[in-house]
PDB file of C-alpha atoms and ligand atoms in Angstrom:
ATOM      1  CA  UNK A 221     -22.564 -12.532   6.042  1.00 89.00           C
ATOM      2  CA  UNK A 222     -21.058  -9.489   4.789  1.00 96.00           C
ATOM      3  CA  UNK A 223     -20.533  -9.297   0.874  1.00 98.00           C
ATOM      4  CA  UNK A 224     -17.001  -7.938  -0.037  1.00 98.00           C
ATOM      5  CA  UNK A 225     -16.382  -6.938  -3.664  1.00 98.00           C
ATOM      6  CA  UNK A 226     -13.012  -4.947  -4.288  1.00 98.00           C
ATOM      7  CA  UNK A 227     -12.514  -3.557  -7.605  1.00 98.00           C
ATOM      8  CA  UNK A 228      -8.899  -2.222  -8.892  1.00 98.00           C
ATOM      9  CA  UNK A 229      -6.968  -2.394 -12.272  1.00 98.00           C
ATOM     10  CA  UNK A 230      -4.598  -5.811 -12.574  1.00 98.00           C
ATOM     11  CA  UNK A 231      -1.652  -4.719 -11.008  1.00 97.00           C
ATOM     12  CA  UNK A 232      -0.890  -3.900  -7.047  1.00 98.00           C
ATOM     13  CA  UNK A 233      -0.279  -0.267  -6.822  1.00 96.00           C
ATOM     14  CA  UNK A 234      -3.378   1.371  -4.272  1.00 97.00           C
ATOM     15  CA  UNK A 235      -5.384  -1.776  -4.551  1.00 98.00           C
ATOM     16  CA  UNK A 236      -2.449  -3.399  -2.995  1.00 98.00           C
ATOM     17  CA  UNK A 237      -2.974  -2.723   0.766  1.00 98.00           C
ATOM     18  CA  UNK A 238      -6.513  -3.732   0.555  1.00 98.00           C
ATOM     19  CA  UNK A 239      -5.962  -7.220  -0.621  1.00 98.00           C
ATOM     20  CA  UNK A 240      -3.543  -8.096   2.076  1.00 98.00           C
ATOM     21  CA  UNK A 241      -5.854  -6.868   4.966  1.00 98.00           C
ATOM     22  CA  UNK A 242      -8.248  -9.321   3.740  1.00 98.00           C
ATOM     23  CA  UNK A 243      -5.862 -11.810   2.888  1.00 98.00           C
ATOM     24  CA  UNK A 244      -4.702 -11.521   6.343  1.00 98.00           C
ATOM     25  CA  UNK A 245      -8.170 -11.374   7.922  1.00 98.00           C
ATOM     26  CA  UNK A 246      -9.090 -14.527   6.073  1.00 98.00           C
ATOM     27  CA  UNK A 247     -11.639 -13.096   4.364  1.00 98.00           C
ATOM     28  CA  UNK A 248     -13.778 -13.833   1.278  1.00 98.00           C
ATOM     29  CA  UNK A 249     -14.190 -11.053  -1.676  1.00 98.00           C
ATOM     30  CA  UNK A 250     -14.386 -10.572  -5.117  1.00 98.00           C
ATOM     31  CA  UNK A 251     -11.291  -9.628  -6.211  1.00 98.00           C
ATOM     32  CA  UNK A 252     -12.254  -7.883  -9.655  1.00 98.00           C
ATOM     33  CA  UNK A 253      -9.982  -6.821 -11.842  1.00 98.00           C
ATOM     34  CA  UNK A 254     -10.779  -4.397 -14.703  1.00 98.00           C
ATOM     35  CA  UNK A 255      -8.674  -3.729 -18.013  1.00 98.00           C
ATOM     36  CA  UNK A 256      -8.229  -0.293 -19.004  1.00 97.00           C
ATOM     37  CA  UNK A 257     -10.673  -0.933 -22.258  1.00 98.00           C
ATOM     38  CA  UNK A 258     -13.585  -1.711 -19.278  1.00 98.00           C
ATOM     39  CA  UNK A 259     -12.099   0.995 -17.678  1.00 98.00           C
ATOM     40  CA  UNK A 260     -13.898   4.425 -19.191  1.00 98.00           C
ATOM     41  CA  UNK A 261     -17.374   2.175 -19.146  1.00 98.00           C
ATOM     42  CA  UNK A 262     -17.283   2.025 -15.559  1.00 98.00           C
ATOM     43  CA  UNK A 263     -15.242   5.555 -14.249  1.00 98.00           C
ATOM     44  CA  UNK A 264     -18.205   7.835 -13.907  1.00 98.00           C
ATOM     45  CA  UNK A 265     -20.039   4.949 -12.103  1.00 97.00           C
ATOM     46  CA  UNK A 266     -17.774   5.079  -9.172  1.00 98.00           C
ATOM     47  CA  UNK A 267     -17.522   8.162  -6.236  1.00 98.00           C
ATOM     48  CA  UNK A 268     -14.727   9.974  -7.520  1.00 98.00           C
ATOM     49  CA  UNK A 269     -14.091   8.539 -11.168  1.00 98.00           C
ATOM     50  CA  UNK A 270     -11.231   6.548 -10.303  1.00 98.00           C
ATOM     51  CA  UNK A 271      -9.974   3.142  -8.556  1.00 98.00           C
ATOM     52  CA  UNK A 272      -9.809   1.278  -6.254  1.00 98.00           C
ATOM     53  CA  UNK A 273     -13.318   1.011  -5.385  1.00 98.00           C
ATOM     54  CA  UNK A 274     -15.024  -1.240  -2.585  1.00 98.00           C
ATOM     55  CA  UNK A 275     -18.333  -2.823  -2.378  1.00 98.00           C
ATOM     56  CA  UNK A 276     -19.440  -3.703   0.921  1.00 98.00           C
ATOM     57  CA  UNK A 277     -23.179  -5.063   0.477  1.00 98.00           C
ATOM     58  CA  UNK A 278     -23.101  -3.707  -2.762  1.00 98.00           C
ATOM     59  CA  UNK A 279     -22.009   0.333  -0.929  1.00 98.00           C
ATOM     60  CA  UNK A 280     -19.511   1.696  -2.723  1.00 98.00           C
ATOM     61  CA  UNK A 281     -16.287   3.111  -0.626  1.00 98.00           C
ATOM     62  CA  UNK A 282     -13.622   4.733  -2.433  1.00 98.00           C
ATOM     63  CA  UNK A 283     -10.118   5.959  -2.117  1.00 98.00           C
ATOM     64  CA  UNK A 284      -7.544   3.740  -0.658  1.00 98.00           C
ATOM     65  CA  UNK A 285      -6.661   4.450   2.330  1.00 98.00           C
ATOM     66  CA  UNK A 286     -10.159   4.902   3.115  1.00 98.00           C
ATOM     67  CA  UNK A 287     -10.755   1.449   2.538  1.00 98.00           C
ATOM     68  CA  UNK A 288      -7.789   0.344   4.203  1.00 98.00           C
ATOM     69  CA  UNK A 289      -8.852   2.135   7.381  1.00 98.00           C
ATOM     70  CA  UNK A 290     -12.541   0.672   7.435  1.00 98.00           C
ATOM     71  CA  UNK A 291     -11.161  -2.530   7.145  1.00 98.00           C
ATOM     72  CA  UNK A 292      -8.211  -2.594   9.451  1.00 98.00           C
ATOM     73  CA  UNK A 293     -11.618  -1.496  12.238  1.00 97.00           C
ATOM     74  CA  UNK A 294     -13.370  -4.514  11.162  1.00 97.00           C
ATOM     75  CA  UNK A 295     -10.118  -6.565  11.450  1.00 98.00           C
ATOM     76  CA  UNK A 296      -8.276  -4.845  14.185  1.00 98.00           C
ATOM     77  CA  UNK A 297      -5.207  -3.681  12.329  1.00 98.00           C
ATOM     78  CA  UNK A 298      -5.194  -0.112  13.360  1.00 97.00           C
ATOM     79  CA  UNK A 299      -3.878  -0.395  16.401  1.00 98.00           C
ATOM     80  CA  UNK A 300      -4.663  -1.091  19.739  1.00 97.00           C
ATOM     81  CA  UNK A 301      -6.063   2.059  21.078  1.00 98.00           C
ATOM     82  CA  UNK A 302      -6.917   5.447  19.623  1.00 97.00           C
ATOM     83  CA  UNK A 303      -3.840   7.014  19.943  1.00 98.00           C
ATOM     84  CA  UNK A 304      -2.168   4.107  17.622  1.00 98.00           C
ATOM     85  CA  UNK A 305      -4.669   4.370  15.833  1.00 98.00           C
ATOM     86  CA  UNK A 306      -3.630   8.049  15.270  1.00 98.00           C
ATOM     87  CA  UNK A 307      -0.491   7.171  14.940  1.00 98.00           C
ATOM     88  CA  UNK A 308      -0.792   4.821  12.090  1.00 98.00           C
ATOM     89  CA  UNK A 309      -2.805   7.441  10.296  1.00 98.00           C
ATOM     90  CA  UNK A 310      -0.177   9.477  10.146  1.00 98.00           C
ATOM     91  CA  UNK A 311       2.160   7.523   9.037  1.00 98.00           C
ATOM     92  CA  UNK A 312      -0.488   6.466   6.121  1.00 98.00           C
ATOM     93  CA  UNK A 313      -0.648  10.438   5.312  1.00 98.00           C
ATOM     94  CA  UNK A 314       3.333  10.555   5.628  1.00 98.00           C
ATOM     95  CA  UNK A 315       3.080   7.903   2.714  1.00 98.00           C
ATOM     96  CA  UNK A 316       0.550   9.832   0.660  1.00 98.00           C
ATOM     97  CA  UNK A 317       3.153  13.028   1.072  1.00 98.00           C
ATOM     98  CA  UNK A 318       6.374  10.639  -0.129  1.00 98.00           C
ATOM     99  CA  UNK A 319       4.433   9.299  -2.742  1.00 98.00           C
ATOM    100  CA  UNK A 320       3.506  12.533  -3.794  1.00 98.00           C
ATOM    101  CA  UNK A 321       6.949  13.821  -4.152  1.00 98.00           C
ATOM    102  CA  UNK A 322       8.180  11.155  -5.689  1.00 98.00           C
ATOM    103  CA  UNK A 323       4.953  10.507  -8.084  1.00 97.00           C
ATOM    104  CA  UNK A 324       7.190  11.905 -11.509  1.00 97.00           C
ATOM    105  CA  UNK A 325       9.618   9.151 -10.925  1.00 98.00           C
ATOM    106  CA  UNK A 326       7.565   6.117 -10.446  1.00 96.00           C
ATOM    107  CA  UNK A 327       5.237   7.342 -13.498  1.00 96.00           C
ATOM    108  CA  UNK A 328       8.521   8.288 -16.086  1.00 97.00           C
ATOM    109  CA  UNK A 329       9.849   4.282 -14.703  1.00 94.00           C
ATOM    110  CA  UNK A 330       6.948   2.344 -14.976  1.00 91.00           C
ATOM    111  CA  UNK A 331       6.516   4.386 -18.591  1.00 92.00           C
ATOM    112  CA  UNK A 332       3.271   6.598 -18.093  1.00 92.00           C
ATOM    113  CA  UNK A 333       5.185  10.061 -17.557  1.00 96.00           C
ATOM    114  CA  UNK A 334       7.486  12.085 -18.971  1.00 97.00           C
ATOM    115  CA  UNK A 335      11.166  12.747 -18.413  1.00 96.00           C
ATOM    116  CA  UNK A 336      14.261  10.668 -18.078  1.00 96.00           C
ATOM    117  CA  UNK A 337      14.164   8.090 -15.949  1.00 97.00           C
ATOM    118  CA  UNK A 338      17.747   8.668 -14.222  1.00 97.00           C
ATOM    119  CA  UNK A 339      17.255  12.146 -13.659  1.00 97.00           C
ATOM    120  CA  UNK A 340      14.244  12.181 -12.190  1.00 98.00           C
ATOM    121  CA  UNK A 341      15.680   8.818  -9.482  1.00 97.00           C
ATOM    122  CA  UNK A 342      18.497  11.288  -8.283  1.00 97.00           C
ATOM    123  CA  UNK A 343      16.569  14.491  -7.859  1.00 98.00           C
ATOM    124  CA  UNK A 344      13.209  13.490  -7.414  1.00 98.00           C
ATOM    125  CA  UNK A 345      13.294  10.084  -5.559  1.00 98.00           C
ATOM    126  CA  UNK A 346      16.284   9.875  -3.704  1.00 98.00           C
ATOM    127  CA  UNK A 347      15.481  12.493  -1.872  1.00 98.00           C
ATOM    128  CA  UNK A 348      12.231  11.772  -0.765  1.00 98.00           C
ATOM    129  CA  UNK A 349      13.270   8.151  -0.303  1.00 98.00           C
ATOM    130  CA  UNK A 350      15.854   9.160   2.257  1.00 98.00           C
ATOM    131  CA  UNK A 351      13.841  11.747   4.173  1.00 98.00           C
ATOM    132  CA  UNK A 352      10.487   9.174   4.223  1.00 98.00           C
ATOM    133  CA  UNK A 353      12.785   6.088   5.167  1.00 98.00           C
ATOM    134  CA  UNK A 354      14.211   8.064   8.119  1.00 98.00           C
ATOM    135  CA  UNK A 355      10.985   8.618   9.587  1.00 98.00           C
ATOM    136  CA  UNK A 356      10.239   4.846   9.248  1.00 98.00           C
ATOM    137  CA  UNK A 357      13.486   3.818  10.888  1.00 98.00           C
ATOM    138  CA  UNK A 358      12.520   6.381  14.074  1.00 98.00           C
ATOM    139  CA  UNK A 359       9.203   4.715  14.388  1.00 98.00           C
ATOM    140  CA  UNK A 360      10.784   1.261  14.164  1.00 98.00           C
ATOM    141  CA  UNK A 361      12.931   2.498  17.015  1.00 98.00           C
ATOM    142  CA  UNK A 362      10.282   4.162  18.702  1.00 98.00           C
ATOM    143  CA  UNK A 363       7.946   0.676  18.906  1.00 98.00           C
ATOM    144  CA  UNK A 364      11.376  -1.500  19.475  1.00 98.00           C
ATOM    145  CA  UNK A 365       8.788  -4.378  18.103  1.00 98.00           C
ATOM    146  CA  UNK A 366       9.386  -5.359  14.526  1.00 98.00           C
ATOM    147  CA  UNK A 367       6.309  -3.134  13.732  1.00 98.00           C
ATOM    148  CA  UNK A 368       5.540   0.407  12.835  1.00 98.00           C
ATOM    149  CA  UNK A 369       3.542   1.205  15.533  1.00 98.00           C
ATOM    150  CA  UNK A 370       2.649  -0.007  18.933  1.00 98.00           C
ATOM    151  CA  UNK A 371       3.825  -3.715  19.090  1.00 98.00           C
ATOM    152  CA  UNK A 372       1.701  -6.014  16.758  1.00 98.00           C
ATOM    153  CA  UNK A 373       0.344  -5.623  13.034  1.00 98.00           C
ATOM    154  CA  UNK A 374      -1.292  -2.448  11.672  1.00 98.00           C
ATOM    155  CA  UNK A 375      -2.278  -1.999   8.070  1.00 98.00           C
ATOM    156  CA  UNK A 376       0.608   0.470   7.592  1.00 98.00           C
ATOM    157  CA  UNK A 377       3.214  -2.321   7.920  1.00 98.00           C
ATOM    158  CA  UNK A 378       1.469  -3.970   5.026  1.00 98.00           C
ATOM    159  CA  UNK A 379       1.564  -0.791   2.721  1.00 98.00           C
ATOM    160  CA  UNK A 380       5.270  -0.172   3.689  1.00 98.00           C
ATOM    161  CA  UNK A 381       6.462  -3.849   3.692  1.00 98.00           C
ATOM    162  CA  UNK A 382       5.319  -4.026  -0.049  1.00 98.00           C
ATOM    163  CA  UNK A 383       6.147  -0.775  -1.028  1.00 98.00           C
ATOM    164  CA  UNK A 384       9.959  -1.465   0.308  1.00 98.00           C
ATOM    165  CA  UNK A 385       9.739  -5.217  -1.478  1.00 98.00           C
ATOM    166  CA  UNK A 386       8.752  -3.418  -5.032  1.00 98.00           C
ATOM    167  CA  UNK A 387      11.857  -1.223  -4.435  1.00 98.00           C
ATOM    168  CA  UNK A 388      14.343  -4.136  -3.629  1.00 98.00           C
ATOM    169  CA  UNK A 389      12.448  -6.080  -6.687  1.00 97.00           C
ATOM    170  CA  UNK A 390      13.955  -3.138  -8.758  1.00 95.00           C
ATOM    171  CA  UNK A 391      17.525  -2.816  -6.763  1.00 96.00           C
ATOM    172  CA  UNK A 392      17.108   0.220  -4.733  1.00 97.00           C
ATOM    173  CA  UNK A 393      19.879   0.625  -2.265  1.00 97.00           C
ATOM    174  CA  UNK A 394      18.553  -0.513   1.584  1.00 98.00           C
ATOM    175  CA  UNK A 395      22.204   0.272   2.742  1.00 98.00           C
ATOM    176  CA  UNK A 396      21.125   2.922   4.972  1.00 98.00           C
ATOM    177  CA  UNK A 397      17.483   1.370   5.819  1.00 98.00           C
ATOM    178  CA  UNK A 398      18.587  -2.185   6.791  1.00 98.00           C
ATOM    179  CA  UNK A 399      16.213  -2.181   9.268  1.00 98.00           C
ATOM    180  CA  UNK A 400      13.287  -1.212   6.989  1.00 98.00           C
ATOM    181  CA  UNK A 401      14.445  -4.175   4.219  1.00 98.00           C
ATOM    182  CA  UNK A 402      13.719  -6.603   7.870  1.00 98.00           C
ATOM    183  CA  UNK A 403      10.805  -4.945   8.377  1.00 98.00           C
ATOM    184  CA  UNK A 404       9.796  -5.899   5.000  1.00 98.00           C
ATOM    185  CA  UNK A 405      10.355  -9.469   4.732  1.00 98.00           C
ATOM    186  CA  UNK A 406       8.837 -10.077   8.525  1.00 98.00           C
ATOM    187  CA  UNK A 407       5.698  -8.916   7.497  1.00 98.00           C
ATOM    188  CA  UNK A 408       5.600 -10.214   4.131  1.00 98.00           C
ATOM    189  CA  UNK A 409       6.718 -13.803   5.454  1.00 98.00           C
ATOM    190  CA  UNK A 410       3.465 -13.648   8.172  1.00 98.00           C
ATOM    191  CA  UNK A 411       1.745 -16.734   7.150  1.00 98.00           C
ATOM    192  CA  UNK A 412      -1.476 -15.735   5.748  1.00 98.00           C
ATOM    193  CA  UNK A 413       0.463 -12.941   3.892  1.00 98.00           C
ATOM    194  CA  UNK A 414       3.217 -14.642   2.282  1.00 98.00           C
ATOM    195  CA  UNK A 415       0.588 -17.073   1.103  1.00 98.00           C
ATOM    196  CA  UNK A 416      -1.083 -14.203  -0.720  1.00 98.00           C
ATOM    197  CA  UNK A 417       2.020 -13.249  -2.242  1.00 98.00           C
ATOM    198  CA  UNK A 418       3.290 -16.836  -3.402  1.00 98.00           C
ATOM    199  CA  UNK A 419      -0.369 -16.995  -4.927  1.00 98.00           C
ATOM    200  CA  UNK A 420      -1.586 -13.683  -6.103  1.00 98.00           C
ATOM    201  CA  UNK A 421      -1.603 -12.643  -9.913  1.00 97.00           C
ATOM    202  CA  UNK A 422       1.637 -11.910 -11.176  1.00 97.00           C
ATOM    203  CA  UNK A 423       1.910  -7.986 -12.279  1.00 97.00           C
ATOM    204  CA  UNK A 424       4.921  -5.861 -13.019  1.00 94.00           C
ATOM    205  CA  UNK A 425       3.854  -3.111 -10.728  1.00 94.00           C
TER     206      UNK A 425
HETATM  207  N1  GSH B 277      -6.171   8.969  -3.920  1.00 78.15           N
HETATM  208  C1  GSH B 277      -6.702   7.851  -4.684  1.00 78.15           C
HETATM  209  C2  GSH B 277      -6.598   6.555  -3.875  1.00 78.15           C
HETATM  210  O1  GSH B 277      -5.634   6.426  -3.099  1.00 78.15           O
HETATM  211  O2  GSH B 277      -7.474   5.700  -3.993  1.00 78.15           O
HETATM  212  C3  GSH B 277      -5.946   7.773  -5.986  1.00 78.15           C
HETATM  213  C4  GSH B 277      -6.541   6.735  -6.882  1.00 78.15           C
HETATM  214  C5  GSH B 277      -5.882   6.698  -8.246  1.00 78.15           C
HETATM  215  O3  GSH B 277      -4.965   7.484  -8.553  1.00 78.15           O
HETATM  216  N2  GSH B 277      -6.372   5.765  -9.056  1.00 78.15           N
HETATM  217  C6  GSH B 277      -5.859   5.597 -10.387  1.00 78.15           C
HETATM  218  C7  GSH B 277      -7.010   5.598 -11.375  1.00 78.15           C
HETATM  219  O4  GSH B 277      -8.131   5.268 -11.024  1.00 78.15           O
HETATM  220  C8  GSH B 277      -5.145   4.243 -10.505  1.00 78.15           C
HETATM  221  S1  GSH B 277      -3.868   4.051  -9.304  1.00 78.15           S
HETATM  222  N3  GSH B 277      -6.717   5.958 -12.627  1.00 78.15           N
HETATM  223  C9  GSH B 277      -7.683   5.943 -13.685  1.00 78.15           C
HETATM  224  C10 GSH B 277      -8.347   7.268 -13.872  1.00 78.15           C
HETATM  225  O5  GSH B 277      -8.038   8.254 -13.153  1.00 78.15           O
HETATM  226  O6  GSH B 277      -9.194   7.347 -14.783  1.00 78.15           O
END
């Protein structure tokens, strides 16, 4: 039997995704979860000096959506042929991009960055909320399934479903996305899923 050891700080941030696939796969892992005094011990240890990190067998894999895709092709959630598979990647890389442009924001709210926190939410994030949430809504009405692509669960809706729950945890306005706040809470009330969630750590971010 494979031996699955996933290694991220204690919150959900990029670690996130990762836990769900194998919460929804059923599987067994490690779920270790280092403080940032362990932290510098362990950085030049890993492939690129940063988290999260997974162990398969004792391999190390890094970079998160990395490990999200090898996982999703042990557990089929990347789509049903190669062109979902495609895509779903894209998507993923549209996420990367949005998170990207809105990276000054989430760091000056959760309290790691600079700058004032208002500001930054109507220049920086609004805008990149709107333009990223409009390409979600076309792919929900491309699929016409519930899900983001193709018509059953990829690893994308599980990145997007909790990234649009931590914004409605904080109050951001779905008025325009309603069908992206229904995306959320299908996914996240998928049995094995909302299991994970009613039972996981509880982290601020
Ligand atoms: N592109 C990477 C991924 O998606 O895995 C980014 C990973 C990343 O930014 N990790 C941060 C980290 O390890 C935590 S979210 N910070 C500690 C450090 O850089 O020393």
């Amino acid at each position: 039997m494979v031996a699955y050891k996933f290694t991220y700080f204690n919150g959900r941030g990029a670690g996130e995704v990762v836990r769900q696939i194998l919460a929804y796969a059923g599987q067994e892992y490690e779920d270790n979860r280092v403080t940032m005094e362990e932290w510098p011990a362990l950085k030049d240890g890993t492939p690129f000096g940063q988290l999260p990190l997974l162990e398969v067998d004792g391999k190390p894999l890094a970079q998160s959506h990395a490990i999200a895709r090898y996982l999703a092709r042990e557990f089929k959630l990347n789509g049903k042929c190669p062109w979902e598979e495609a895509q779903v990647n894209a998507l993923a890389d549209q996420f990367k991009d949005y998170s990207s442009e809105a990276k000054s924001y989430f760091y000056a709210k959760m309290g790691f960055g600079p700058g004032d926190v208002e500001t930054l939410k109507k220049d920086v994030f609004l805008p990149a909320f709107e333009k990223f949430y409009t390409f979600l809504s076309k792919a929900l009405k491309q699929s016409g399934s519930g899900f983001l692509i193709g018509d059953g669960l990829t690893w994308i809706d599980l990145a997007i479903a909790q990234h649009s729950a931590d914004l409605l945890a904080q109050g951001a306005d779905f008025g325009k996305f309603p069908d992206l706040k229904a995306h959320s809470e299908k996914i996240q009330s998928i049995p094995q899923i909302k299991k994970w969630i009613d039972t996981r750590p509880v982290t601020p971010f």
